[in-house]
Short mmCIF file of N, CA and C in Angstrom, two decimals:
data_model
loop_
_atom_site.label_atom_id
_atom_site.label_comp_id
_atom_site.label_asym_id
_atom_site.label_seq_id
_atom_site.Cartn_x
_atom_site.Cartn_y
_atom_site.Cartn_z
N UNK A 243 -46.97 -1.82 -5.69
CA UNK A 243 -45.67 -2.11 -5.07
C UNK A 243 -45.89 -2.88 -3.77
N UNK A 244 -45.10 -3.92 -3.60
CA UNK A 244 -45.19 -4.74 -2.40
C UNK A 244 -44.73 -3.96 -1.17
N UNK A 245 -45.46 -4.13 -0.06
CA UNK A 245 -45.10 -3.47 1.19
C UNK A 245 -44.04 -4.27 1.95
N UNK A 246 -43.98 -5.59 1.70
CA UNK A 246 -43.11 -6.47 2.46
C UNK A 246 -42.16 -7.20 1.54
N UNK A 247 -41.01 -7.55 2.07
CA UNK A 247 -40.02 -8.35 1.35
C UNK A 247 -39.58 -9.49 2.25
N UNK A 248 -39.07 -10.57 1.67
CA UNK A 248 -38.59 -11.68 2.49
C UNK A 248 -37.41 -11.25 3.38
N UNK A 249 -37.33 -11.88 4.53
CA UNK A 249 -36.24 -11.61 5.48
C UNK A 249 -35.86 -12.94 6.13
N UNK A 250 -34.57 -13.25 6.13
CA UNK A 250 -34.10 -14.49 6.73
C UNK A 250 -34.46 -14.51 8.22
N UNK A 251 -35.05 -15.59 8.65
CA UNK A 251 -35.43 -15.72 10.06
C UNK A 251 -34.19 -16.05 10.88
N UNK A 252 -33.78 -15.09 11.68
CA UNK A 252 -32.60 -15.21 12.54
C UNK A 252 -33.10 -15.03 13.98
N UNK A 253 -33.22 -16.13 14.70
CA UNK A 253 -33.81 -16.09 16.04
C UNK A 253 -32.98 -15.27 17.02
N UNK A 254 -31.68 -15.20 16.84
CA UNK A 254 -30.84 -14.36 17.70
C UNK A 254 -31.16 -12.88 17.45
N UNK A 255 -31.33 -12.51 16.19
CA UNK A 255 -31.70 -11.13 15.87
C UNK A 255 -33.08 -10.81 16.45
N UNK A 256 -34.00 -11.72 16.31
CA UNK A 256 -35.35 -11.52 16.83
C UNK A 256 -35.29 -11.30 18.34
N UNK A 257 -34.51 -12.10 19.03
CA UNK A 257 -34.36 -11.95 20.48
C UNK A 257 -33.77 -10.59 20.83
N UNK A 258 -32.77 -10.15 20.08
CA UNK A 258 -32.18 -8.82 20.34
C UNK A 258 -33.23 -7.72 20.18
N UNK A 259 -34.06 -7.83 19.17
CA UNK A 259 -35.11 -6.83 18.96
C UNK A 259 -36.11 -6.85 20.12
N UNK A 260 -36.47 -8.04 20.59
CA UNK A 260 -37.41 -8.13 21.71
C UNK A 260 -36.80 -7.57 22.99
N UNK A 261 -35.55 -7.86 23.24
CA UNK A 261 -34.86 -7.31 24.42
C UNK A 261 -34.82 -5.79 24.33
N UNK A 262 -34.51 -5.27 23.14
CA UNK A 262 -34.48 -3.83 22.94
C UNK A 262 -35.86 -3.22 23.18
N UNK A 263 -36.91 -3.88 22.72
CA UNK A 263 -38.27 -3.40 22.94
C UNK A 263 -38.58 -3.34 24.44
N UNK A 264 -38.19 -4.37 25.16
CA UNK A 264 -38.43 -4.40 26.61
C UNK A 264 -37.65 -3.29 27.32
N UNK A 265 -36.44 -3.01 26.87
CA UNK A 265 -35.66 -1.91 27.45
C UNK A 265 -36.34 -0.57 27.19
N UNK A 266 -36.89 -0.41 26.00
CA UNK A 266 -37.57 0.84 25.67
C UNK A 266 -38.82 1.03 26.54
N UNK A 267 -39.53 -0.03 26.84
CA UNK A 267 -40.68 0.07 27.75
C UNK A 267 -40.20 0.53 29.12
N UNK A 268 -39.12 -0.07 29.60
CA UNK A 268 -38.56 0.31 30.89
C UNK A 268 -38.10 1.77 30.90
N UNK A 269 -37.45 2.19 29.83
CA UNK A 269 -37.02 3.58 29.71
C UNK A 269 -38.21 4.52 29.69
N UNK A 270 -39.23 4.16 28.95
CA UNK A 270 -40.45 5.00 28.88
C UNK A 270 -41.03 5.20 30.27
N UNK A 271 -41.09 4.13 31.04
CA UNK A 271 -41.65 4.21 32.40
C UNK A 271 -40.82 5.15 33.27
N UNK A 272 -39.50 5.09 33.12
CA UNK A 272 -38.61 5.93 33.93
C UNK A 272 -38.70 7.40 33.56
N UNK A 273 -38.84 7.72 32.27
CA UNK A 273 -38.84 9.13 31.87
C UNK A 273 -40.22 9.76 31.89
N UNK A 274 -41.23 8.97 32.22
CA UNK A 274 -42.60 9.49 32.34
C UNK A 274 -42.66 10.66 33.32
N UNK A 275 -41.88 10.58 34.36
CA UNK A 275 -41.92 11.61 35.41
C UNK A 275 -41.50 12.99 34.94
N UNK A 276 -40.68 13.07 33.91
CA UNK A 276 -40.16 14.39 33.56
C UNK A 276 -40.28 14.77 32.08
N UNK A 277 -40.71 13.84 31.21
CA UNK A 277 -40.83 14.19 29.79
C UNK A 277 -41.86 13.29 29.10
N UNK A 278 -43.09 13.78 29.03
CA UNK A 278 -44.19 13.00 28.46
C UNK A 278 -43.95 12.69 26.98
N UNK A 279 -43.42 13.65 26.23
CA UNK A 279 -43.20 13.42 24.80
C UNK A 279 -42.15 12.33 24.58
N UNK A 280 -41.04 12.40 25.31
CA UNK A 280 -39.99 11.38 25.18
C UNK A 280 -40.51 10.02 25.64
N UNK A 281 -41.35 10.02 26.65
CA UNK A 281 -41.96 8.79 27.15
C UNK A 281 -42.79 8.14 26.05
N UNK A 282 -43.65 8.92 25.42
CA UNK A 282 -44.50 8.39 24.36
C UNK A 282 -43.64 7.88 23.20
N UNK A 283 -42.60 8.62 22.86
CA UNK A 283 -41.69 8.20 21.79
C UNK A 283 -41.06 6.84 22.10
N UNK A 284 -40.58 6.65 23.32
CA UNK A 284 -39.96 5.39 23.70
C UNK A 284 -40.97 4.25 23.70
N UNK A 285 -42.17 4.52 24.18
CA UNK A 285 -43.22 3.50 24.20
C UNK A 285 -43.57 3.08 22.76
N UNK A 286 -43.68 4.06 21.89
CA UNK A 286 -43.98 3.77 20.49
C UNK A 286 -42.84 2.96 19.85
N UNK A 287 -41.61 3.36 20.10
CA UNK A 287 -40.46 2.63 19.56
C UNK A 287 -40.42 1.20 20.09
N UNK A 288 -40.82 0.99 21.34
CA UNK A 288 -40.88 -0.36 21.89
C UNK A 288 -41.84 -1.22 21.09
N UNK A 289 -43.00 -0.65 20.77
CA UNK A 289 -44.00 -1.38 19.99
C UNK A 289 -43.49 -1.64 18.57
N UNK A 290 -42.79 -0.68 18.00
CA UNK A 290 -42.22 -0.85 16.67
C UNK A 290 -41.18 -1.97 16.67
N UNK A 291 -40.26 -1.94 17.63
CA UNK A 291 -39.21 -2.97 17.71
C UNK A 291 -39.82 -4.36 17.88
N UNK A 292 -40.83 -4.47 18.75
CA UNK A 292 -41.49 -5.76 18.94
C UNK A 292 -42.17 -6.20 17.65
N UNK A 293 -42.79 -5.27 16.95
CA UNK A 293 -43.46 -5.59 15.69
C UNK A 293 -42.46 -6.04 14.64
N UNK A 294 -41.30 -5.40 14.61
CA UNK A 294 -40.26 -5.83 13.68
C UNK A 294 -39.79 -7.24 14.00
N UNK A 295 -39.61 -7.53 15.27
CA UNK A 295 -39.23 -8.89 15.68
C UNK A 295 -40.29 -9.88 15.22
N UNK A 296 -41.54 -9.51 15.37
CA UNK A 296 -42.66 -10.35 14.94
C UNK A 296 -42.60 -10.60 13.44
N UNK A 297 -42.40 -9.53 12.67
CA UNK A 297 -42.29 -9.67 11.21
C UNK A 297 -41.13 -10.59 10.84
N UNK A 298 -39.98 -10.36 11.47
CA UNK A 298 -38.80 -11.18 11.18
C UNK A 298 -39.09 -12.65 11.48
N UNK A 299 -39.85 -12.90 12.54
CA UNK A 299 -40.16 -14.28 12.91
C UNK A 299 -41.07 -14.95 11.89
N UNK A 300 -41.70 -14.15 11.06
CA UNK A 300 -42.54 -14.66 9.97
C UNK A 300 -41.80 -14.60 8.63
N UNK A 301 -40.51 -14.30 8.67
CA UNK A 301 -39.71 -14.29 7.45
C UNK A 301 -39.99 -13.10 6.54
N UNK A 302 -40.41 -11.99 7.11
CA UNK A 302 -40.72 -10.78 6.34
C UNK A 302 -40.15 -9.55 7.01
N UNK A 303 -40.05 -8.49 6.24
CA UNK A 303 -39.76 -7.17 6.77
C UNK A 303 -40.45 -6.16 5.86
N UNK A 304 -40.67 -4.96 6.38
CA UNK A 304 -41.28 -3.91 5.58
C UNK A 304 -40.25 -3.30 4.65
N UNK A 305 -40.69 -2.93 3.47
CA UNK A 305 -39.81 -2.21 2.56
C UNK A 305 -39.52 -0.83 3.14
N UNK A 306 -38.36 -0.31 2.91
CA UNK A 306 -37.99 1.03 3.38
C UNK A 306 -38.53 2.07 2.41
N UNK A 307 -39.81 2.35 2.55
CA UNK A 307 -40.50 3.33 1.72
C UNK A 307 -41.36 4.20 2.63
N UNK A 308 -41.78 5.38 2.16
CA UNK A 308 -42.69 6.18 2.99
C UNK A 308 -43.91 5.35 3.39
N UNK A 309 -44.28 5.47 4.64
CA UNK A 309 -45.42 4.71 5.16
C UNK A 309 -45.06 3.34 5.70
N UNK A 310 -43.76 3.07 5.86
CA UNK A 310 -43.38 1.73 6.31
C UNK A 310 -43.82 1.46 7.75
N UNK A 311 -43.97 2.47 8.58
CA UNK A 311 -44.46 2.23 9.94
C UNK A 311 -45.90 1.71 9.89
N UNK A 312 -46.70 2.29 9.01
CA UNK A 312 -48.08 1.81 8.86
C UNK A 312 -48.07 0.37 8.37
N UNK A 313 -47.20 0.06 7.43
CA UNK A 313 -47.11 -1.30 6.91
C UNK A 313 -46.73 -2.30 8.01
N UNK A 314 -45.85 -1.90 8.90
CA UNK A 314 -45.44 -2.76 10.01
C UNK A 314 -46.62 -3.02 10.94
N UNK A 315 -47.34 -1.97 11.27
CA UNK A 315 -48.52 -2.10 12.14
C UNK A 315 -49.55 -3.01 11.47
N UNK A 316 -49.82 -2.78 10.18
CA UNK A 316 -50.81 -3.58 9.45
C UNK A 316 -50.42 -5.05 9.40
N UNK A 317 -49.14 -5.34 9.14
CA UNK A 317 -48.67 -6.73 9.08
C UNK A 317 -48.95 -7.43 10.41
N UNK A 318 -48.56 -6.79 11.49
CA UNK A 318 -48.73 -7.40 12.81
C UNK A 318 -50.21 -7.57 13.13
N UNK A 319 -50.98 -6.55 12.85
CA UNK A 319 -52.43 -6.62 13.13
C UNK A 319 -53.10 -7.72 12.31
N UNK A 320 -52.73 -7.84 11.04
CA UNK A 320 -53.32 -8.88 10.18
C UNK A 320 -53.04 -10.28 10.72
N UNK A 321 -51.87 -10.48 11.29
CA UNK A 321 -51.52 -11.80 11.80
C UNK A 321 -52.19 -12.11 13.14
N UNK A 322 -52.57 -11.09 13.87
CA UNK A 322 -53.26 -11.31 15.15
C UNK A 322 -54.77 -11.30 14.97
N UNK A 323 -55.26 -10.75 13.87
CA UNK A 323 -56.70 -10.70 13.64
C UNK A 323 -57.40 -9.82 14.66
N UNK A 324 -58.57 -10.22 15.04
CA UNK A 324 -59.41 -9.43 15.95
C UNK A 324 -59.03 -9.59 17.41
N UNK A 325 -58.11 -10.48 17.69
CA UNK A 325 -57.79 -10.83 19.08
C UNK A 325 -57.38 -9.63 19.93
N UNK A 326 -56.59 -8.70 19.38
CA UNK A 326 -56.10 -7.56 20.14
C UNK A 326 -56.40 -6.25 19.41
N UNK A 327 -57.57 -6.16 18.82
CA UNK A 327 -57.91 -5.00 17.98
C UNK A 327 -57.78 -3.68 18.74
N UNK A 328 -58.16 -3.63 20.00
CA UNK A 328 -58.06 -2.41 20.79
C UNK A 328 -56.61 -1.96 20.98
N UNK A 329 -55.73 -2.91 21.17
CA UNK A 329 -54.32 -2.60 21.36
C UNK A 329 -53.71 -2.06 20.07
N UNK A 330 -54.15 -2.58 18.94
CA UNK A 330 -53.64 -2.06 17.66
C UNK A 330 -54.18 -0.67 17.37
N UNK A 331 -55.38 -0.38 17.84
CA UNK A 331 -55.92 0.98 17.68
C UNK A 331 -55.06 1.95 18.49
N UNK A 332 -54.66 1.56 19.69
CA UNK A 332 -53.79 2.40 20.52
C UNK A 332 -52.44 2.57 19.84
N UNK A 333 -51.90 1.50 19.28
CA UNK A 333 -50.61 1.55 18.57
C UNK A 333 -50.67 2.59 17.45
N UNK A 334 -51.73 2.57 16.66
CA UNK A 334 -51.86 3.53 15.57
C UNK A 334 -52.06 4.95 16.11
N UNK A 335 -52.79 5.08 17.20
CA UNK A 335 -52.95 6.41 17.83
C UNK A 335 -51.60 6.95 18.30
N UNK A 336 -50.78 6.07 18.87
CA UNK A 336 -49.45 6.49 19.31
C UNK A 336 -48.62 6.95 18.12
N UNK A 337 -48.74 6.24 17.00
CA UNK A 337 -48.02 6.64 15.80
C UNK A 337 -48.44 8.05 15.39
N UNK A 338 -49.73 8.32 15.41
CA UNK A 338 -50.24 9.63 15.02
C UNK A 338 -49.80 10.73 16.00
N UNK A 339 -49.88 10.42 17.30
CA UNK A 339 -49.47 11.40 18.31
C UNK A 339 -47.98 11.67 18.23
N UNK A 340 -47.21 10.63 18.00
CA UNK A 340 -45.77 10.80 17.85
C UNK A 340 -45.47 11.70 16.66
N UNK A 341 -46.14 11.45 15.54
CA UNK A 341 -45.93 12.28 14.36
C UNK A 341 -46.33 13.73 14.63
N UNK A 342 -47.44 13.94 15.29
CA UNK A 342 -47.88 15.31 15.61
C UNK A 342 -46.87 15.99 16.52
N UNK A 343 -46.38 15.26 17.52
CA UNK A 343 -45.39 15.84 18.44
C UNK A 343 -44.08 16.16 17.73
N UNK A 344 -43.73 15.34 16.74
CA UNK A 344 -42.48 15.56 16.01
C UNK A 344 -42.57 16.69 14.99
N UNK A 345 -43.70 16.75 14.29
CA UNK A 345 -43.78 17.62 13.12
C UNK A 345 -44.77 18.77 13.22
N UNK A 346 -45.52 18.84 14.31
CA UNK A 346 -46.55 19.87 14.43
C UNK A 346 -46.46 20.48 15.83
N UNK A 347 -46.34 21.78 15.88
CA UNK A 347 -46.18 22.41 17.20
C UNK A 347 -47.42 22.23 18.07
N UNK A 348 -48.53 21.84 17.47
CA UNK A 348 -49.75 21.59 18.26
C UNK A 348 -49.76 20.18 18.83
N UNK A 349 -48.71 19.41 18.62
CA UNK A 349 -48.66 18.02 19.05
C UNK A 349 -48.30 17.86 20.51
N UNK A 350 -49.14 18.34 21.40
CA UNK A 350 -48.91 18.27 22.83
C UNK A 350 -49.21 16.86 23.35
N UNK A 351 -48.34 16.32 24.18
CA UNK A 351 -48.52 15.00 24.79
C UNK A 351 -48.84 15.21 26.27
N UNK A 352 -50.00 14.77 26.68
CA UNK A 352 -50.41 14.92 28.09
C UNK A 352 -49.83 13.80 28.95
N UNK A 353 -49.91 13.98 30.23
CA UNK A 353 -49.48 12.95 31.19
C UNK A 353 -50.30 11.68 30.97
N UNK A 354 -51.60 11.84 30.76
CA UNK A 354 -52.48 10.70 30.53
C UNK A 354 -52.09 9.96 29.25
N UNK A 355 -51.77 10.70 28.17
CA UNK A 355 -51.31 10.08 26.92
C UNK A 355 -50.07 9.23 27.18
N UNK A 356 -49.12 9.80 27.92
CA UNK A 356 -47.86 9.11 28.18
C UNK A 356 -48.08 7.86 29.05
N UNK A 357 -48.93 7.98 30.06
CA UNK A 357 -49.22 6.82 30.93
C UNK A 357 -49.87 5.70 30.12
N UNK A 358 -50.81 6.04 29.25
CA UNK A 358 -51.46 5.04 28.40
C UNK A 358 -50.45 4.39 27.45
N UNK A 359 -49.52 5.19 26.95
CA UNK A 359 -48.49 4.66 26.05
C UNK A 359 -47.64 3.62 26.76
N UNK A 360 -47.23 3.91 27.99
CA UNK A 360 -46.41 2.95 28.75
C UNK A 360 -47.19 1.68 29.01
N UNK A 361 -48.41 1.82 29.47
CA UNK A 361 -49.25 0.65 29.77
C UNK A 361 -49.46 -0.20 28.52
N UNK A 362 -49.81 0.43 27.44
CA UNK A 362 -50.08 -0.30 26.19
C UNK A 362 -48.82 -0.95 25.63
N UNK A 363 -47.70 -0.24 25.68
CA UNK A 363 -46.47 -0.80 25.13
C UNK A 363 -46.02 -2.01 25.94
N UNK A 364 -46.16 -1.95 27.25
CA UNK A 364 -45.78 -3.09 28.10
C UNK A 364 -46.61 -4.32 27.72
N UNK A 365 -47.91 -4.13 27.59
CA UNK A 365 -48.81 -5.24 27.23
C UNK A 365 -48.50 -5.75 25.83
N UNK A 366 -48.32 -4.84 24.89
CA UNK A 366 -48.07 -5.20 23.50
C UNK A 366 -46.78 -6.03 23.36
N UNK A 367 -45.71 -5.56 23.98
CA UNK A 367 -44.43 -6.27 23.89
C UNK A 367 -44.55 -7.66 24.50
N UNK A 368 -45.27 -7.78 25.60
CA UNK A 368 -45.46 -9.09 26.24
C UNK A 368 -46.24 -10.04 25.32
N UNK A 369 -47.26 -9.53 24.64
CA UNK A 369 -48.05 -10.35 23.72
C UNK A 369 -47.20 -10.82 22.55
N UNK A 370 -46.41 -9.90 22.00
CA UNK A 370 -45.54 -10.26 20.88
C UNK A 370 -44.52 -11.29 21.32
N UNK A 371 -43.90 -11.08 22.49
CA UNK A 371 -42.89 -12.04 22.97
C UNK A 371 -43.52 -13.42 23.14
N UNK A 372 -44.68 -13.49 23.73
CA UNK A 372 -45.34 -14.78 23.95
C UNK A 372 -45.62 -15.48 22.61
N UNK A 373 -46.08 -14.73 21.63
CA UNK A 373 -46.36 -15.31 20.32
C UNK A 373 -45.07 -15.83 19.68
N UNK A 374 -44.04 -15.01 19.68
CA UNK A 374 -42.77 -15.40 19.05
C UNK A 374 -42.18 -16.60 19.76
N UNK A 375 -42.18 -16.58 21.09
CA UNK A 375 -41.62 -17.70 21.86
C UNK A 375 -42.38 -18.99 21.56
N UNK A 376 -43.69 -18.87 21.35
CA UNK A 376 -44.50 -20.05 21.04
C UNK A 376 -44.22 -20.66 19.68
N UNK A 377 -43.65 -19.89 18.79
CA UNK A 377 -43.34 -20.37 17.45
C UNK A 377 -41.85 -20.63 17.22
N UNK A 378 -41.05 -20.30 18.19
CA UNK A 378 -39.60 -20.46 18.06
C UNK A 378 -39.22 -21.94 18.04
N UNK A 379 -38.34 -22.32 17.11
CA UNK A 379 -37.94 -23.74 17.06
C UNK A 379 -37.20 -24.17 18.32
N UNK A 380 -37.23 -25.45 18.57
CA UNK A 380 -36.50 -26.01 19.71
C UNK A 380 -35.00 -25.81 19.52
N UNK A 381 -34.22 -25.66 20.60
CA UNK A 381 -32.77 -25.43 20.50
C UNK A 381 -32.02 -26.46 19.69
N UNK A 382 -32.48 -27.69 19.62
CA UNK A 382 -31.75 -28.70 18.87
C UNK A 382 -32.07 -28.67 17.37
N UNK A 383 -33.00 -27.79 16.96
CA UNK A 383 -33.32 -27.64 15.55
C UNK A 383 -32.13 -27.00 14.83
N UNK A 384 -31.75 -27.55 13.70
CA UNK A 384 -30.56 -27.06 13.00
C UNK A 384 -30.71 -25.65 12.46
N UNK A 385 -31.93 -25.13 12.31
CA UNK A 385 -32.14 -23.78 11.80
C UNK A 385 -32.00 -22.72 12.90
N UNK A 386 -31.94 -23.14 14.15
CA UNK A 386 -31.89 -22.20 15.25
C UNK A 386 -30.49 -21.61 15.38
N UNK A 387 -30.45 -20.31 15.60
CA UNK A 387 -29.19 -19.62 15.84
C UNK A 387 -29.14 -19.27 17.31
N UNK A 388 -28.09 -19.67 18.01
CA UNK A 388 -27.96 -19.37 19.44
C UNK A 388 -27.84 -17.88 19.66
N UNK A 389 -28.40 -17.42 20.80
CA UNK A 389 -28.33 -15.99 21.13
C UNK A 389 -27.04 -15.64 21.76
#
């Protein structure tokens, strides 16, 4: 079964996803002071939203099946290759920690975990934005949708 399906490239939608990812990074930073688990969740969601924007910019999306978060991470990682391998390892670790925190009472999130999540998500979202912006068509291109 295919993990990905075609998705119409809508640059306005992609921009909304990137803005939402940036807001989630900002929210994660703000809630770090009082809720490490919620902080990690927001940081992870920021990385997911940015990855979805990245997939959409390549005309794809993940199928809505069990394991689709892994498929999203894999798609993004495959397109970046070895360039940011460490950051993708952190992304997958955040996915695992988030799952443990959600579904396992032993899923404790430390202050250090939450701080690393914020730092990594900020960097990740910036890398994705730079890549997407570099591939975005010029405003006078007829395929471009205004934001």
